[in-house]
Tab-separated table of C-alpha atoms in Angstrom:
chain	number	residue	atom	x	y	z
O	1	MET	CA	37.617	15.216	-34.670
O	2	ALA	CA	35.931	17.707	-36.912
O	3	ILE	CA	35.576	21.460	-36.726
O	4	LEU	CA	32.884	22.931	-38.947
O	5	GLY	CA	32.876	19.674	-40.877
O	6	ILE	CA	36.612	19.759	-41.545
O	7	SER	CA	38.656	17.019	-39.836
O	8	PHE	CA	41.589	17.906	-37.510
O	9	GLU	CA	43.892	15.672	-39.538
O	10	LYS	CA	43.135	17.701	-42.615
O	11	ILE	CA	43.768	21.094	-40.925
O	12	ILE	CA	47.077	20.161	-39.266
O	13	LYS	CA	49.533	18.530	-41.519
O	14	PRO	CA	51.189	15.242	-40.400
O	15	ASN	CA	54.658	16.867	-40.231
O	16	VAL	CA	53.416	19.472	-37.802
O	17	ARG	CA	51.289	17.011	-35.899
O	18	ILE	CA	54.216	14.704	-35.150
O	19	LEU	CA	56.319	17.659	-33.922
O	20	MET	CA	53.632	19.110	-31.636
O	21	PRO	CA	53.949	16.782	-28.594
O	22	PRO	CA	57.744	17.084	-28.287
O	23	ILE	CA	57.553	20.856	-28.774
O	24	PHE	CA	54.933	21.096	-26.034
O	25	LEU	CA	57.222	19.042	-23.836
O	26	VAL	CA	60.148	21.358	-24.614
O	27	ILE	CA	58.028	24.376	-23.693
O	28	ALA	CA	56.837	22.632	-20.498
O	29	LEU	CA	60.419	21.674	-19.651
O	30	ALA	CA	61.583	25.230	-20.221
O	31	PHE	CA	58.873	26.695	-17.981
O	32	LEU	CA	59.373	24.063	-15.307
O	33	GLY	CA	63.147	24.473	-15.482
O	34	ILE	CA	62.953	28.238	-15.158
O	35	PHE	CA	60.484	27.946	-12.281
O	36	VAL	CA	62.446	25.280	-10.388
O	37	VAL	CA	65.912	26.724	-10.951
O	38	LYS	CA	64.869	30.324	-10.286
O	39	ASN	CA	62.935	29.553	-7.121
O	40	GLY	CA	65.401	26.971	-5.918
O	41	LEU	CA	68.411	29.209	-6.428
O	42	GLU	CA	66.646	32.149	-4.778
O	43	ARG	CA	65.952	30.045	-1.702
O	44	ILE	CA	69.494	28.689	-1.675
O	45	TYR	CA	70.958	32.196	-1.957
O	46	ALA	CA	68.671	33.402	0.840
O	47	GLN	CA	69.831	30.514	3.012
O	48	LEU	CA	73.477	31.192	2.122
O	49	ASN	CA	73.058	34.842	3.066
O	50	LYS	CA	71.461	33.830	6.338
O	51	LEU	CA	74.301	31.393	6.991
O	52	GLU	CA	76.838	34.113	6.220
O	53	ASP	CA	75.112	36.475	8.668
O	54	VAL	CA	74.949	33.821	11.363
O	55	GLU	CA	78.631	32.902	10.818
O	56	LYS	CA	79.603	36.573	10.900
O	57	THR	CA	77.744	37.120	14.173
O	58	LEU	CA	79.259	33.925	15.494
O	59	GLY	CA	82.730	35.254	14.644
O	60	ILE	CA	82.008	38.521	16.426
O	61	LEU	CA	80.684	36.703	19.493
O	62	GLN	CA	83.642	34.324	19.567
O	63	GLU	CA	86.074	37.244	19.312
O	64	LYS	CA	84.160	39.048	22.040
O	65	VAL	CA	84.212	36.125	24.431
O	66	ASP	CA	87.948	35.560	23.750
O	67	ILE	CA	88.739	39.216	24.470
O	68	LEU	CA	86.564	39.273	27.592
O	69	ARG	CA	88.307	36.155	28.913
O	70	GLU	CA	91.698	37.733	28.156
O	71	ILE	CA	91.026	41.063	29.870
O	72	GLN	CA	89.051	39.601	32.755
O	73	GLY	CA	92.074	39.752	35.068
O	74	ILE	CA	93.228	43.287	34.322
O	75	VAL	CA	90.063	45.234	33.662
O	76	LEU	CA	89.188	45.538	37.350
O	77	SER	CA	92.372	47.467	38.179
O	78	GLN	CA	91.933	49.552	35.017
O	79	ALA	CA	88.400	50.400	36.112
O	80	ASP	CA	89.720	51.364	39.550
O	81	ILE	CA	92.334	53.704	38.083
O	82	SER	CA	89.883	55.360	35.725
O	83	VAL	CA	87.141	55.749	38.338
O	84	ILE	CA	89.501	57.221	40.933
O	85	SER	CA	90.749	59.680	38.314
O	86	LEU	CA	87.271	60.611	37.203
O	87	PRO	CA	84.651	59.612	39.759
O	88	GLU	CA	80.914	59.426	39.305
O	89	LYS	CA	80.045	61.817	42.136
O	90	ASN	CA	81.372	65.193	43.190
O	91	PRO	CA	84.881	64.487	44.556
O	92	SER	CA	85.334	67.806	46.366
O	93	LEU	CA	85.977	66.231	49.776
O	94	LEU	CA	88.415	63.757	48.274
O	95	MET	CA	90.180	66.585	46.437
O	96	LEU	CA	90.403	68.738	49.563
O	97	THR	CA	91.979	65.823	51.422
O	98	GLN	CA	94.460	65.373	48.596
O	99	LEU	CA	95.265	69.093	48.599
O	100	ASN	CA	95.755	69.100	52.377
O	101	ASN	CA	98.159	66.161	52.127
O	102	LEU	CA	100.021	67.840	49.292
O	103	ALA	CA	100.198	71.145	51.150
O	104	GLN	CA	101.641	69.357	54.167
O	105	GLU	CA	104.210	67.645	51.950
O	106	LYS	CA	105.217	70.914	50.234
O	107	GLU	CA	105.163	72.979	53.454
O	108	VAL	CA	102.459	75.284	52.200
O	109	ALA	CA	99.603	76.518	54.333
O	110	ILE	CA	96.092	76.569	52.925
O	111	ILE	CA	94.606	79.715	54.464
O	112	ASP	CA	91.242	79.594	52.778
O	113	LYS	CA	89.331	77.434	50.337
O	114	SER	CA	86.033	77.908	48.585
O	115	ILE	CA	83.971	75.828	46.202
O	116	GLN	CA	81.792	77.289	43.504
O	117	VAL	CA	78.754	75.950	41.708
O	118	ALA	CA	79.225	72.888	39.537
O	119	GLU	CA	78.930	73.148	35.775
O	120	SER	CA	78.158	70.349	33.345
O	121	ASP	CA	78.711	70.099	29.620
O	122	SER	CA	77.103	68.077	26.840
O	123	SER	CA	79.683	65.268	27.025
O	124	GLY	CA	78.571	64.388	30.564
O	125	ILE	CA	81.578	65.949	32.288
O	126	VAL	CA	80.735	67.991	35.385
O	127	SER	CA	83.186	70.410	36.947
O	128	MET	CA	83.347	72.680	39.959
O	129	GLN	CA	85.616	75.606	40.661
O	130	LEU	CA	87.835	75.341	43.697
O	131	SER	CA	89.679	78.417	44.939
O	132	LEU	CA	92.568	78.207	47.374
O	133	GLU	CA	94.475	80.845	49.241
O	134	LEU	CA	97.973	79.698	50.072
O	135	GLU	CA	100.867	80.936	52.121
O	136	GLY	CA	104.472	79.762	52.008
O	137	GLU	CA	107.759	80.078	50.152
O	138	PHE	CA	107.549	80.985	46.466
O	139	THR	CA	109.204	77.757	45.293
O	140	ASN	CA	107.056	75.661	47.610
O	141	ILE	CA	103.896	77.316	46.379
O	142	LEU	CA	104.935	76.827	42.765
O	143	SER	CA	105.837	73.202	43.403
O	144	PHE	CA	102.479	72.679	45.160
O	145	ILE	CA	100.603	74.167	42.205
O	146	GLN	CA	102.546	72.055	39.720
O	147	ASP	CA	101.805	68.898	41.671
O	148	ILE	CA	98.073	69.570	41.962
O	149	GLN	CA	97.696	68.084	38.510
O	150	LYS	CA	99.579	64.978	39.571
O	151	VAL	CA	96.927	63.878	42.049
O	152	ALA	CA	93.693	62.031	41.465
O	153	PRO	CA	90.879	62.978	40.860
O	154	LEU	CA	91.570	64.918	37.675
O	155	SER	CA	91.802	68.664	38.002
O	156	THR	CA	93.125	71.566	35.974
O	157	VAL	CA	94.666	74.789	37.216
O	158	GLU	CA	92.922	77.713	35.574
O	159	GLU	CA	94.723	80.689	37.062
O	160	ILE	CA	97.234	81.512	39.786
O	161	HIS	CA	98.224	84.722	41.406
O	162	ILE	CA	101.277	84.933	43.658
O	163	GLU	CA	102.036	88.098	45.536
O	164	LYS	CA	104.666	89.186	48.024
O	165	ILE	CA	103.356	91.549	50.654
O	166	ILE	CA	106.130	92.714	52.970
O	167	ASN	CA	107.717	89.349	53.730
O	168	GLU	CA	104.676	87.146	53.302
O	169	ILE	CA	104.074	85.315	50.062
O	170	THR	CA	100.451	84.522	49.406
O	171	SER	CA	98.839	82.909	46.428
O	172	ASN	CA	95.369	82.468	45.010
O	173	VAL	CA	94.834	79.388	42.904
O	174	SER	CA	91.674	78.598	41.010
O	175	LEU	CA	91.267	75.113	39.728
O	176	SER	CA	88.571	72.924	38.211
O	177	VAL	CA	87.821	69.487	39.562
O	178	PHE	CA	85.937	67.005	37.390
O	179	TRP	CA	83.593	64.071	37.611
O	180	GLY	CA	80.964	62.481	35.353
O	181	ASP	CA	78.097	60.035	35.295
O	182	PHE	CA	78.828	56.405	34.566
O	183	PRO	CA	77.572	54.983	31.264
O	184	THR	CA	74.127	53.488	31.711
O	185	ARG	CA	74.086	50.854	29.001
O	186	ILE	CA	76.430	48.398	27.386
O	187	PRO	CA	76.487	47.855	23.613
O	188	PRO	CA	74.253	45.125	22.110
O	189	ILE	CA	75.602	41.617	22.589
O	190	THR	CA	76.220	41.145	18.845
O	191	GLU	CA	78.222	44.357	18.505
O	192	PRO	CA	82.002	43.851	18.187
O	193	ILE	CA	83.878	44.617	21.375
O	194	LYS	CA	86.161	47.645	21.379
O	195	THR	CA	89.302	47.142	23.403
O	196	LEU	CA	91.584	49.947	24.524
O	197	THR	CA	93.528	51.640	21.760
O	198	ALA	CA	97.262	52.325	22.116
O	199	LYS	CA	96.429	55.974	22.833
O	200	GLU	CA	93.983	54.968	25.555
O	201	GLU	CA	96.566	52.609	27.089
O	202	VAL	CA	99.014	55.517	27.314
O	203	LEU	CA	96.351	57.720	28.881
O	204	LEU	CA	95.473	54.977	31.357
O	205	ASP	CA	99.158	54.716	32.340
O	206	GLN	CA	99.187	58.477	32.793
O	207	LEU	CA	96.129	58.281	35.048
O	208	GLY	CA	97.670	55.344	36.888
O	209	ASN	CA	100.624	57.565	37.795
O	210	LEU	CA	98.405	60.109	39.554
O	211	THR	CA	98.698	60.040	43.332
O	212	ARG	CA	95.698	58.201	44.645
O	213	PRO	CA	93.813	59.285	47.740
O	214	GLU	CA	94.504	57.094	50.711
O	215	LEU	CA	91.293	55.352	51.480
O	216	THR	CA	90.910	53.169	54.507
O	217	ASP	CA	88.581	50.223	54.604
O	218	LEU	CA	87.167	49.671	58.050
O	219	SER	CA	86.807	45.987	58.640
O	220	ALA	CA	83.710	44.763	60.390
O	221	THR	CA	84.254	43.726	63.997
O	222	GLU	CA	82.273	41.457	66.242
O	223	PRO	CA	79.925	43.290	68.641
O	224	ILE	CA	81.414	43.548	72.123
O	225	ILE	CA	79.739	43.828	75.510
O	226	ARG	CA	80.233	47.322	76.895
O	227	ASP	CA	80.320	48.151	80.536
O	228	ASN	CA	77.411	50.183	81.828
O	229	PRO	CA	78.865	53.691	82.418
O	230	PHE	CA	76.075	54.595	84.911
O	231	ARG	CA	76.718	51.750	87.267
A	1	MET	CA	58.223	-9.622	-47.884
A	2	PRO	CA	58.466	-5.795	-48.348
A	3	ALA	CA	56.509	-3.564	-45.962
A	4	ILE	CA	53.423	-2.207	-47.516
A	5	ASN	CA	52.170	1.213	-46.429
A	6	LEU	CA	48.532	1.443	-47.192
A	7	LEU	CA	48.117	4.975	-45.874
A	8	PRO	CA	47.965	7.781	-48.362
A	9	LYS	CA	51.286	9.604	-48.681
A	10	ASP	CA	49.896	12.998	-47.585
A	11	LEU	CA	48.829	11.496	-44.222
A	12	THR	CA	52.297	10.231	-43.190
A	13	PRO	CA	54.963	12.602	-41.918
A	14	LYS	CA	58.260	12.914	-43.698
A	15	GLU	CA	61.108	10.706	-42.451
A	16	GLY	CA	63.297	13.730	-41.592
A	17	VAL	CA	60.555	15.276	-39.484
A	18	VAL	CA	60.081	11.988	-37.609
A	19	LYS	CA	63.816	11.969	-36.833
A	20	VAL	CA	63.671	15.562	-35.576
A	21	ALA	CA	60.673	14.668	-33.382
A	22	ASP	CA	62.556	11.686	-31.972
A	23	LEU	CA	65.602	13.870	-31.305
A	24	ILE	CA	63.489	16.454	-29.510
A	25	LYS	CA	61.912	13.690	-27.410
A	26	LYS	CA	65.376	12.453	-26.421
A	27	ILE	CA	66.464	15.986	-25.539
A	28	VAL	CA	63.306	16.489	-23.482
A	29	THR	CA	63.952	13.179	-21.666
A	30	ILE	CA	67.524	14.245	-20.897
A	31	GLY	CA	66.258	17.677	-19.870
A	32	PHE	CA	63.701	16.225	-17.479
A	33	THR	CA	66.327	13.931	-15.993
A	34	GLY	CA	68.646	16.904	-15.557
A	35	LEU	CA	65.842	18.919	-14.038
A	36	ILE	CA	65.046	16.175	-11.528
A	37	ILE	CA	68.746	15.850	-10.610
A	38	SER	CA	68.979	19.653	-10.206
A	39	LEU	CA	65.875	19.611	-8.048
A	40	ILE	CA	67.371	16.902	-5.839
A	41	VAL	CA	70.676	18.825	-5.584
A	42	LEU	CA	68.822	22.050	-4.733
A	43	ILE	CA	66.696	20.375	-2.057
A	44	ALA	CA	69.741	18.618	-0.588
A	45	SER	CA	71.703	21.881	-0.580
A	46	TYR	CA	68.813	23.683	1.065
A	47	PHE	CA	68.601	21.170	3.884
A	48	TYR	CA	72.413	21.021	4.234
A	49	ILE	CA	72.662	24.805	4.560
A	50	ASN	CA	69.689	24.811	6.921
A	51	GLU	CA	71.472	22.331	9.157
A	52	LYS	CA	74.603	24.471	9.101
A	53	ILE	CA	72.531	27.523	10.109
A	54	LYS	CA	70.926	25.609	12.979
A	55	GLU	CA	74.333	24.388	14.140
A	56	ALA	CA	75.798	27.931	14.001
A	57	GLN	CA	72.784	29.340	15.834
A	58	LYS	CA	73.203	26.733	18.553
A	59	ARG	CA	76.889	27.692	18.913
A	60	GLN	CA	75.844	31.345	18.994
A	61	GLU	CA	73.459	30.685	21.866
A	62	ASN	CA	76.202	28.911	23.820
A	63	ILE	CA	78.619	31.815	23.301
A	64	LYS	CA	75.914	34.289	24.302
A	65	ILE	CA	75.549	32.416	27.582
A	66	GLU	CA	79.337	32.663	28.088
A	67	ILE	CA	79.263	36.399	27.285
A	68	SER	CA	76.442	36.903	29.778
A	69	ALA	CA	78.610	35.236	32.396
A	70	LEU	CA	81.385	37.715	31.537
A	71	GLU	CA	79.048	40.704	31.567
A	72	GLN	CA	80.785	42.316	34.547
A	73	THR	CA	84.046	42.363	32.594
A	74	GLU	CA	82.339	44.000	29.643
A	75	VAL	CA	80.668	46.564	31.898
A	76	ARG	CA	84.065	47.452	33.381
A	77	LEU	CA	85.621	47.764	29.936
A	78	VAL	CA	82.821	50.081	28.809
A	79	LEU	CA	83.318	52.086	32.000
A	80	VAL	CA	87.094	52.353	31.457
A	81	LYS	CA	86.600	53.489	27.864
A	82	ASP	CA	84.011	56.052	28.932
A	83	ARG	CA	86.264	57.415	31.704
A	84	LEU	CA	89.256	57.585	29.341
A	85	GLN	CA	87.241	59.377	26.703
A	86	LYS	CA	86.147	61.972	29.261
A	87	ALA	CA	89.648	62.219	30.754
A	88	GLU	CA	91.035	62.897	27.285
A	89	THR	CA	88.560	65.746	26.862
A	90	ILE	CA	89.567	67.193	30.247
A	91	LEU	CA	93.297	66.930	29.564
A	92	ALA	CA	92.819	68.653	26.203
A	93	LEU	CA	91.262	71.692	27.891
A	94	ASP	CA	93.111	74.954	27.745
A	95	THR	CA	94.698	75.347	31.184
A	96	ALA	CA	97.492	77.310	32.831
A	97	LYS	CA	99.672	74.176	33.153
A	98	GLU	CA	102.129	75.146	30.410
A	99	GLU	CA	102.437	78.685	31.688
A	100	ILE	CA	103.053	77.450	35.256
A	101	ASN	CA	105.850	75.165	34.028
A	102	LYS	CA	107.355	78.108	32.166
A	103	LEU	CA	107.178	80.213	35.324
A	104	ASP	CA	109.132	77.507	37.105
A	105	LEU	CA	111.835	77.689	34.409
A	106	LEU	CA	111.771	81.472	34.606
A	107	PHE	CA	112.276	81.358	38.358
A	108	ASP	CA	115.553	79.507	37.797
A	109	LEU	CA	116.740	82.364	35.583
A	110	LEU	CA	116.161	84.972	38.277
A	111	PRO	CA	119.546	86.412	39.295
A	112	SER	CA	120.291	86.903	42.974
A	113	GLY	CA	119.363	90.424	43.952
A	114	ALA	CA	116.112	90.290	42.006
A	115	GLU	CA	112.856	88.959	43.308
A	116	ILE	CA	109.370	88.340	42.043
A	117	ASN	CA	106.939	90.689	43.719
A	118	GLU	CA	103.839	89.539	41.989
A	119	THR	CA	102.813	87.205	39.222
A	120	THR	CA	99.556	86.200	37.626
A	121	VAL	CA	99.463	83.125	35.421
A	122	SER	CA	96.456	82.395	33.251
A	123	GLN	CA	95.840	80.074	30.322
A	124	ASN	CA	97.769	82.012	27.723
A	125	GLU	CA	99.851	84.599	29.449
A	126	THR	CA	101.847	85.491	32.515
A	127	THR	CA	102.269	88.904	34.050
A	128	LEU	CA	105.296	89.362	36.241
A	129	ILE	CA	106.467	92.167	38.529
A	130	ILE	CA	110.157	92.004	39.387
A	131	HIS	CA	111.919	94.113	41.951
A	132	THR	CA	115.654	94.846	42.139
A	133	ASP	CA	117.921	97.572	43.413
A	134	ASN	CA	120.444	97.182	40.680
A	135	SER	CA	119.973	98.074	37.012
A	136	ALA	CA	122.724	95.634	36.001
A	137	ILE	CA	120.745	92.769	37.531
A	138	LEU	CA	117.672	93.966	35.688
A	139	SER	CA	119.561	93.948	32.396
A	140	GLU	CA	120.978	90.514	33.147
A	141	PHE	CA	117.512	89.142	33.864
A	142	LEU	CA	116.052	90.633	30.692
A	143	ALA	CA	118.932	89.254	28.625
A	144	LYS	CA	118.427	85.795	30.145
A	145	ILE	CA	114.683	85.823	29.555
A	146	VAL	CA	115.141	86.761	25.901
A	147	SER	CA	117.936	84.284	25.219
A	148	SER	CA	116.201	81.399	27.028
A	149	GLY	CA	113.414	81.292	24.442
A	150	ILE	CA	110.869	80.249	27.072
A	151	TYR	CA	108.469	82.912	25.861
A	152	SER	CA	108.000	84.051	22.316
A	153	GLY	CA	106.229	87.240	23.359
A	154	ILE	CA	107.817	89.514	25.948
A	155	GLY	CA	106.076	92.844	26.492
A	156	LEU	CA	107.157	95.605	28.813
A	157	ILE	CA	104.169	96.969	30.701
A	158	SER	CA	106.042	99.385	32.945
A	159	LEU	CA	109.447	100.165	34.392
A	160	GLN	CA	109.568	102.347	37.467
A	161	TYR	CA	112.404	103.622	39.560
A	162	ASN	CA	111.985	104.707	43.117
A	163	GLN	CA	114.792	105.903	45.318
A	164	PHE	CA	113.625	103.721	48.192
A	165	ALA	CA	112.144	100.681	46.380
A	166	GLY	CA	114.590	100.517	43.485
A	167	PHE	CA	113.577	99.243	40.021
A	168	ILE	CA	110.120	97.733	39.551
A	169	LEU	CA	109.695	95.990	36.220
A	170	GLU	CA	106.341	94.711	34.992
A	171	LEU	CA	106.337	92.269	32.068
A	172	MET	CA	103.689	90.541	30.032
A	173	LEU	CA	104.919	87.132	28.856
A	174	SER	CA	103.184	84.881	26.359
A	175	GLY	CA	103.697	82.167	23.765
C-alpha cells in the first residue's frame, strides 16, 4: 500500500504496527464492555426496582387481606354502633322518641318541643337545634338533662334554663342533634388499610355505651283471606 | 542449523514489543471471555428477575380477587372510621355538659331552707338565683360553694332582701 508514493510499511514503524491490532481490540473491548455493562446493569436495576415495587404492593395487599379477614366478624357490629350514634339522615324523630322514653323514665313532662333549621359544616357534619320545654322536679329535670347525652344518636346540650314559678319548676333545654353523610368512596386497593387506633377503640366503646333506640323489625307474614265486611 | 532472518532489521519489530503485543492479545482474550460471561449472567439475571416479577404480579392478582370478595368488610371499616372521626369532632365541641355536671354537684351543697329559684347554664358559665329566709343559711351556702372548689370564678350579681320573700341571691359561676 502506498500513499503519495510512500509505502505504508515505511510510514508506520514495525513496532507500532505490531501493537496496533491488540490496541484496537483493547479499545473495542473497552467500548463494548462499557456499553454491555452499563446497559445491562441499568436494565437489571430497573427490573429490581420494579420487583421491589411489586413485592411492596404485594406485602400491602397481603396485610390488607389478613386484616380484613380478621375484622370481618366484628366490623358489622362496630358499623352498627357508629351508624346509630351518628346516622346518615336527620334523626330528629328517633331523637324525639329517645327523649320521650327518657322523660318517662325520669318522670319529667315534655310540654313543648321545637326543631330549628339544620346547619352543616365543612367536615360533613350536619346539626339541628332541638328545643324542649320541661316540667317536673328539679333533680329529675337535671338528671334528664344529664342523661340526654347518654342516648344515641349523638347530641350536645347547648344551654339550659330552669325556673321555679310559684310551685312549678319548668325548664328550657336547647340541644344539638347530629348526623352526616356516609363516605362515598373507599381508598384505592393498593393503599394500606387503616385499622382503628386505640383512641378510636375507646371512642367506639363510649358510643357503644349510649342507649340505643328500640327499633322493631316487623317480620313479613303470609297474606290471609279477610272476610268481606259488607256481606 | 541456525535460523536465518533474511528481512532487514528495520522491518522487524523488537522482541520486547512483540511480547507486549502478545500480552495485550491475551488480556483482550480474557477480557472478551469475561465480557461474554458477564453478558450471560446479566441476561440470566434479567430473565430470573422478570420471572419473579411475573410470579409476584400473579400473586397480587389473586389477593386482589380476595380483597374484592371482602369489599363489604372494608366499606364497613371505612364507614366506622368516618363516623368515629365525626363523632370525635362533635364530642370535642364546646357544650354545657361540664357546667351541668357542676350544677348537679352544687345542688348537693344546697342547705335545707335554701332553694334554687332560677338557673341558666351555658357553655362557660352558670347564673344562679337562690332564695332563703335565713341569712345563716345563705352564709353556709356561700361558704360551701367557695370551699368546694367546683367553680374557680364566683361573682355576686345581686343580693336582695325583702320582708316577705326573704334573701334573694344571684350568682355568676364560672371556671
